[in-house]
GROMACS .gro file of C-alpha atoms in nm:
model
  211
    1UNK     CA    1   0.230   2.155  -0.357
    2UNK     CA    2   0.462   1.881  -0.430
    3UNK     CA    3   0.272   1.583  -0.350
    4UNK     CA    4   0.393   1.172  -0.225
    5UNK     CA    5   0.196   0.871  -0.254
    6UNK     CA    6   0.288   0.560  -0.046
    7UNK     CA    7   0.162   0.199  -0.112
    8UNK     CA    8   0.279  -0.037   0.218
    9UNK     CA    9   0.285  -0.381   0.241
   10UNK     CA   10   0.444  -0.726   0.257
   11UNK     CA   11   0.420  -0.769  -0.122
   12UNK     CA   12   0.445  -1.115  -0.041
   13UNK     CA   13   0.507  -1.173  -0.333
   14UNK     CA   14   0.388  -0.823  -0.515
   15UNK     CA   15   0.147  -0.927  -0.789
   16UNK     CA   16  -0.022  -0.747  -1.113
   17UNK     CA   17  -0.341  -0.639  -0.863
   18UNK     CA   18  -0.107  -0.423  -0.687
   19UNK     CA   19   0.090  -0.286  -0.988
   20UNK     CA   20  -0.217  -0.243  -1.192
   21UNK     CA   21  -0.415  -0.055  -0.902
   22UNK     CA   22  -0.100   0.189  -0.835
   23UNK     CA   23  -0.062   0.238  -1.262
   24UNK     CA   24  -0.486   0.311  -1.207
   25UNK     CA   25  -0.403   0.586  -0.921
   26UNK     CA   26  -0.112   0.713  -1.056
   27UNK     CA   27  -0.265   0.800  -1.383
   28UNK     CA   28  -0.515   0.946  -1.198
   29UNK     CA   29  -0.349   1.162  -0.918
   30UNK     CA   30  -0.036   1.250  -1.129
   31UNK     CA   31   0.192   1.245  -0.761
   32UNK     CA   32   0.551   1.394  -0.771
   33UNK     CA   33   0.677   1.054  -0.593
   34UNK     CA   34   0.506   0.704  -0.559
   35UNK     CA   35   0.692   0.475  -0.331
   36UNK     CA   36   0.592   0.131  -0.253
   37UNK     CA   37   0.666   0.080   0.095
   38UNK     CA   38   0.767  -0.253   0.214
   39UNK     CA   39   0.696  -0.364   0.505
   40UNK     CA   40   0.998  -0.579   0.751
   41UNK     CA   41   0.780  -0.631   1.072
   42UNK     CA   42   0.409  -0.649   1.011
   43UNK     CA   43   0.233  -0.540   1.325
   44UNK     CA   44  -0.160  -0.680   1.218
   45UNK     CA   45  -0.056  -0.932   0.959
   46UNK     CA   46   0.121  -1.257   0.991
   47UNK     CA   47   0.517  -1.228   0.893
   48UNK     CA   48   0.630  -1.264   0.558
   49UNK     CA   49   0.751  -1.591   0.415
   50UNK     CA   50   0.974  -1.461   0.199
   51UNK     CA   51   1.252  -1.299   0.363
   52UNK     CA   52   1.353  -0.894   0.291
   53UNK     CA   53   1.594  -0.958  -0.005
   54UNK     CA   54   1.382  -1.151  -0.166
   55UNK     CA   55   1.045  -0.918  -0.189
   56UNK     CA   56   1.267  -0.606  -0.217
   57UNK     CA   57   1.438  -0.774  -0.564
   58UNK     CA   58   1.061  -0.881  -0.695
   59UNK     CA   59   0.907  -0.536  -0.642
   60UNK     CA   60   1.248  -0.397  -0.852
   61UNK     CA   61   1.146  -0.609  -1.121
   62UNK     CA   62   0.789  -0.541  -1.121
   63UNK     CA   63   0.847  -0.134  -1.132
   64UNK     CA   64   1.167  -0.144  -1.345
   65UNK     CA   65   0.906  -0.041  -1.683
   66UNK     CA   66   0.742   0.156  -1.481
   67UNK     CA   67   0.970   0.475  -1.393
   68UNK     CA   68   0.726   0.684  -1.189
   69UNK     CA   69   0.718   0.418  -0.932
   70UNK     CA   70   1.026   0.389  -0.696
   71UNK     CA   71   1.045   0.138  -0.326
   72UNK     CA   72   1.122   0.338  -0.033
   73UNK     CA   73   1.296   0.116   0.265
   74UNK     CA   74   1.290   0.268   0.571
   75UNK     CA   75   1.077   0.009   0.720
   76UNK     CA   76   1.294  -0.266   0.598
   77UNK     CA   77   1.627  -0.092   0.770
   78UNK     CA   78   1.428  -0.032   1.057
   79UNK     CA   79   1.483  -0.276   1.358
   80UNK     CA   80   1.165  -0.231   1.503
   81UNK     CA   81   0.824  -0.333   1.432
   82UNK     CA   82   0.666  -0.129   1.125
   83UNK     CA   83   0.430   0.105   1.271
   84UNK     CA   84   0.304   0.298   1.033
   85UNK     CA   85   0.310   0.652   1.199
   86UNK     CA   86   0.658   0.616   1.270
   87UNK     CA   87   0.684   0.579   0.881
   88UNK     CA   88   0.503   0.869   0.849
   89UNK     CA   89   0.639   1.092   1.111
   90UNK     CA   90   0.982   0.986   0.914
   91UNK     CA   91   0.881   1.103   0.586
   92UNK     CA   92   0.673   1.405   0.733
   93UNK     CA   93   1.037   1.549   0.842
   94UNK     CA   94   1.190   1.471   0.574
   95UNK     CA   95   0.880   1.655   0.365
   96UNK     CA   96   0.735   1.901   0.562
   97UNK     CA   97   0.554   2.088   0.321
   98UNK     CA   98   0.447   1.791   0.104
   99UNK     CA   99   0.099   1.617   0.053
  100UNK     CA  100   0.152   1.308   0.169
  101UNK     CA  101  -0.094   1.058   0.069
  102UNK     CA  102  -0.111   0.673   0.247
  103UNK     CA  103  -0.266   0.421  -0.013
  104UNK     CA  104  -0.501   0.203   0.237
  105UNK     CA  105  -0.725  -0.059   0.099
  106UNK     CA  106  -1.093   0.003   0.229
  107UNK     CA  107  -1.085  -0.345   0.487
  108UNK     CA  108  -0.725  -0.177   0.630
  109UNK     CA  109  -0.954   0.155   0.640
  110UNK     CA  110  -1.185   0.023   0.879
  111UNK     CA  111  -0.917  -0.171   1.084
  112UNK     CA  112  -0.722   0.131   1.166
  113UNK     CA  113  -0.850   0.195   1.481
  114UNK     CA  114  -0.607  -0.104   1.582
  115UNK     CA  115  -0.343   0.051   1.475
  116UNK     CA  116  -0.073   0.201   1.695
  117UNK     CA  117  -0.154   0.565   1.784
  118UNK     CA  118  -0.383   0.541   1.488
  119UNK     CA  119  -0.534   0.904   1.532
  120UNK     CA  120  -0.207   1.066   1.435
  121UNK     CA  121  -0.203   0.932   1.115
  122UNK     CA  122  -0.468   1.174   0.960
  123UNK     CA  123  -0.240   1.413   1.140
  124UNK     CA  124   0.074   1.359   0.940
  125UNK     CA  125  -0.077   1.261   0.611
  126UNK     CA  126  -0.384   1.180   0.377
  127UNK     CA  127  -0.596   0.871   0.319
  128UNK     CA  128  -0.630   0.728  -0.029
  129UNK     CA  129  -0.885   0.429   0.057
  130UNK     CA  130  -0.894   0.172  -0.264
  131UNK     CA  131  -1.229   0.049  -0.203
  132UNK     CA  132  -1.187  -0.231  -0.497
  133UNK     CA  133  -1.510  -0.346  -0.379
  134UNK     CA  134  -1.728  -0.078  -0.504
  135UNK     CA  135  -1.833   0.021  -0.173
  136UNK     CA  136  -1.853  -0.295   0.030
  137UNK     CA  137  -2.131  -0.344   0.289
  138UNK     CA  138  -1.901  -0.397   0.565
  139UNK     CA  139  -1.990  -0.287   0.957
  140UNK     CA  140  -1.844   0.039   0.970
  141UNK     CA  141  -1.667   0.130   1.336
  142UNK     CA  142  -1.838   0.408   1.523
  143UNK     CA  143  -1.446   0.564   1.530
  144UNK     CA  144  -1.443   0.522   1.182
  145UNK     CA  145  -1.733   0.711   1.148
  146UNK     CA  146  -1.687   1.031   1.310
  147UNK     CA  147  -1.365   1.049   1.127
  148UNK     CA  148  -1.542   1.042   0.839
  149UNK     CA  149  -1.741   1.320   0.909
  150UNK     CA  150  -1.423   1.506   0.943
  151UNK     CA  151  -1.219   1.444   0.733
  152UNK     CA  152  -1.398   1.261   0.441
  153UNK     CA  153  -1.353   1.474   0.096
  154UNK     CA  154  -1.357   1.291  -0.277
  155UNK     CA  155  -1.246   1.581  -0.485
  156UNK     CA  156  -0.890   1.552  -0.669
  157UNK     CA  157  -0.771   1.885  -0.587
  158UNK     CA  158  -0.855   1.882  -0.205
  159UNK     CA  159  -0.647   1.564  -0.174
  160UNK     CA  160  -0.350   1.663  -0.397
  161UNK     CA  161  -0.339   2.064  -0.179
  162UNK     CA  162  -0.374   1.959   0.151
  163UNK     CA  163  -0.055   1.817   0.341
  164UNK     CA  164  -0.253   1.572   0.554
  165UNK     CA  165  -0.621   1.556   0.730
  166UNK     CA  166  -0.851   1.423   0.386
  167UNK     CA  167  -0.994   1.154   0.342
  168UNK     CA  168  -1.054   1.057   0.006
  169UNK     CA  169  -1.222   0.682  -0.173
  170UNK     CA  170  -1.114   0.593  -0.500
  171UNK     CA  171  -1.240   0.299  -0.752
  172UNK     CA  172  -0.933   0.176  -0.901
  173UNK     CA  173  -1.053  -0.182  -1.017
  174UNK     CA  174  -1.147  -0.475  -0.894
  175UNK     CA  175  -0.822  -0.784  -0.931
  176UNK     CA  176  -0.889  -1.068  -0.847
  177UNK     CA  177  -0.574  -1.174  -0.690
  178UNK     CA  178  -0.407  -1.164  -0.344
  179UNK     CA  179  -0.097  -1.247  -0.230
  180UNK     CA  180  -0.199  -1.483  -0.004
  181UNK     CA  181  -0.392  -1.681  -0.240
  182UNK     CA  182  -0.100  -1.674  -0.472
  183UNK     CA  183   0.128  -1.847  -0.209
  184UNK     CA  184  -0.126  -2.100  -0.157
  185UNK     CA  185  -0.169  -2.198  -0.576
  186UNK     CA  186   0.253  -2.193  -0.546
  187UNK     CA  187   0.270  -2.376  -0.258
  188UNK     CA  188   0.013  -2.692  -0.438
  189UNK     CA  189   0.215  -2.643  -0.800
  190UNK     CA  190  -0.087  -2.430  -0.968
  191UNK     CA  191  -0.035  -2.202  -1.238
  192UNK     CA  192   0.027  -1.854  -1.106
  193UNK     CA  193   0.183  -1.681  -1.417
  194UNK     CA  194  -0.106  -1.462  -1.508
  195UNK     CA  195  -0.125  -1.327  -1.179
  196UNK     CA  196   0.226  -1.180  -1.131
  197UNK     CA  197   0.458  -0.989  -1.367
  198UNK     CA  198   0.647  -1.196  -1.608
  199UNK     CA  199   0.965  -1.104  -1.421
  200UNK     CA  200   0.814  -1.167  -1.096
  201UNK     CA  201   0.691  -1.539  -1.176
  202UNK     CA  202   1.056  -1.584  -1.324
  203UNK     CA  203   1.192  -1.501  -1.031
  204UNK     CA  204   0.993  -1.740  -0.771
  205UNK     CA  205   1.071  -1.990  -1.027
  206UNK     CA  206   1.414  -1.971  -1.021
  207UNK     CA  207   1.472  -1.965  -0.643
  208UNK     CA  208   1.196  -2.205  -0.576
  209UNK     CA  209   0.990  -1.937  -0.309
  210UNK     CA  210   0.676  -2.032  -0.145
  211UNK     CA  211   0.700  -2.395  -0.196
   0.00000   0.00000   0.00000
């Protein structure tokens, strides 16, 4: 079964926790197609400071050695807000007998009940939660729960031959590096540049972003 990974996000900027976690899964999972997913409208998060242009050109740089990796933007040429099972249901017609795998991060995970029409998203594809946190302690939702009981499976195979409905955790690392905090260290002149690809860094630099 031909399978599709997707990675959203602002990548506001993109940094080496997110390329190093995708390498980490990708390595692992062996997908047919890995798209990183940016998001144009968050819907939970705060909007992105830097505008589309500018985060589509730094995720190009930071995949350009990498050639498994590609940037889908549907939800950038979308108008409307980026809700993530109309991204699905998009790709889900364009794939319809794919796997197709959403890369959540385990806080995300237990958010999703606020998420627009959140219970068809384990309809139209699988759950790869990076739980970077080695299992963190966190309240788990009661909805949460019983979906878990459902749908939860950690083997490889089940993941990679079912088209959508699993539920599956995976360690890829802990980074210690978010995008947020990297705005902030920009934003007070701190040194950022082991925290972003080379060509990333170069990049902020040169157009003077998040200052």
């Amino acid at each position: 079964m031909y399978s599709i990974a997707i990675f959203g996000g602002t990548f506001d900027p993109v940094h080496n926790g997110h390329i190093q976690t995708s390498i980490t899964l990708q390595s692992y999972f062996k997908f047919d197609s890995f798209y990183f997913l940016p998001c144009k409208i968050p819907t939970i998060k705060p909007p992105a400071q830097a505008n589309n242009e500018h985060r589509v050109e730094m995720l190009k740089l930071a995949i350009q050695n990498h050639p498994y990796f590609d940037i889908d933007l549907r939800e950038i040429n979308r108008d409307s807000p980026s809700y993530m099972v109309e991204t699905l249901q998009s790709f889900r017609e364009e794939y319809q007998q794919a796997s197709i795998n959403l890369i959540i991060g385990y806080d995300a995970f237990l958010s999703l009940p606020q998420w627009h029409q959140w219970t068809r998203i384990i309809e139209l594809a699988n759950l790869v939660v990076i739980d970077r946190e080695h299992y963190v302690q966190n309240p788990v939702p009661e909805a949460i729960t019983r979906l878990l009981t459902t749908h939860k499976k950690d083997t490889k195979n089940s993941l990679l031959n079912s088209k959508a409905g699993i539920i599956c955790f995976f360690d890829a690392g802990h980074y210690a590096v978010s995008s947020t905090a990297i705005r902030n260290m920009l934003k007070h002149n701190q040194d950022v540049k082991n925290d972003l690809p080379k060509e990333v860094y170069e990049y902020i630099k040169s157009w003077g972003l998040y200052q």
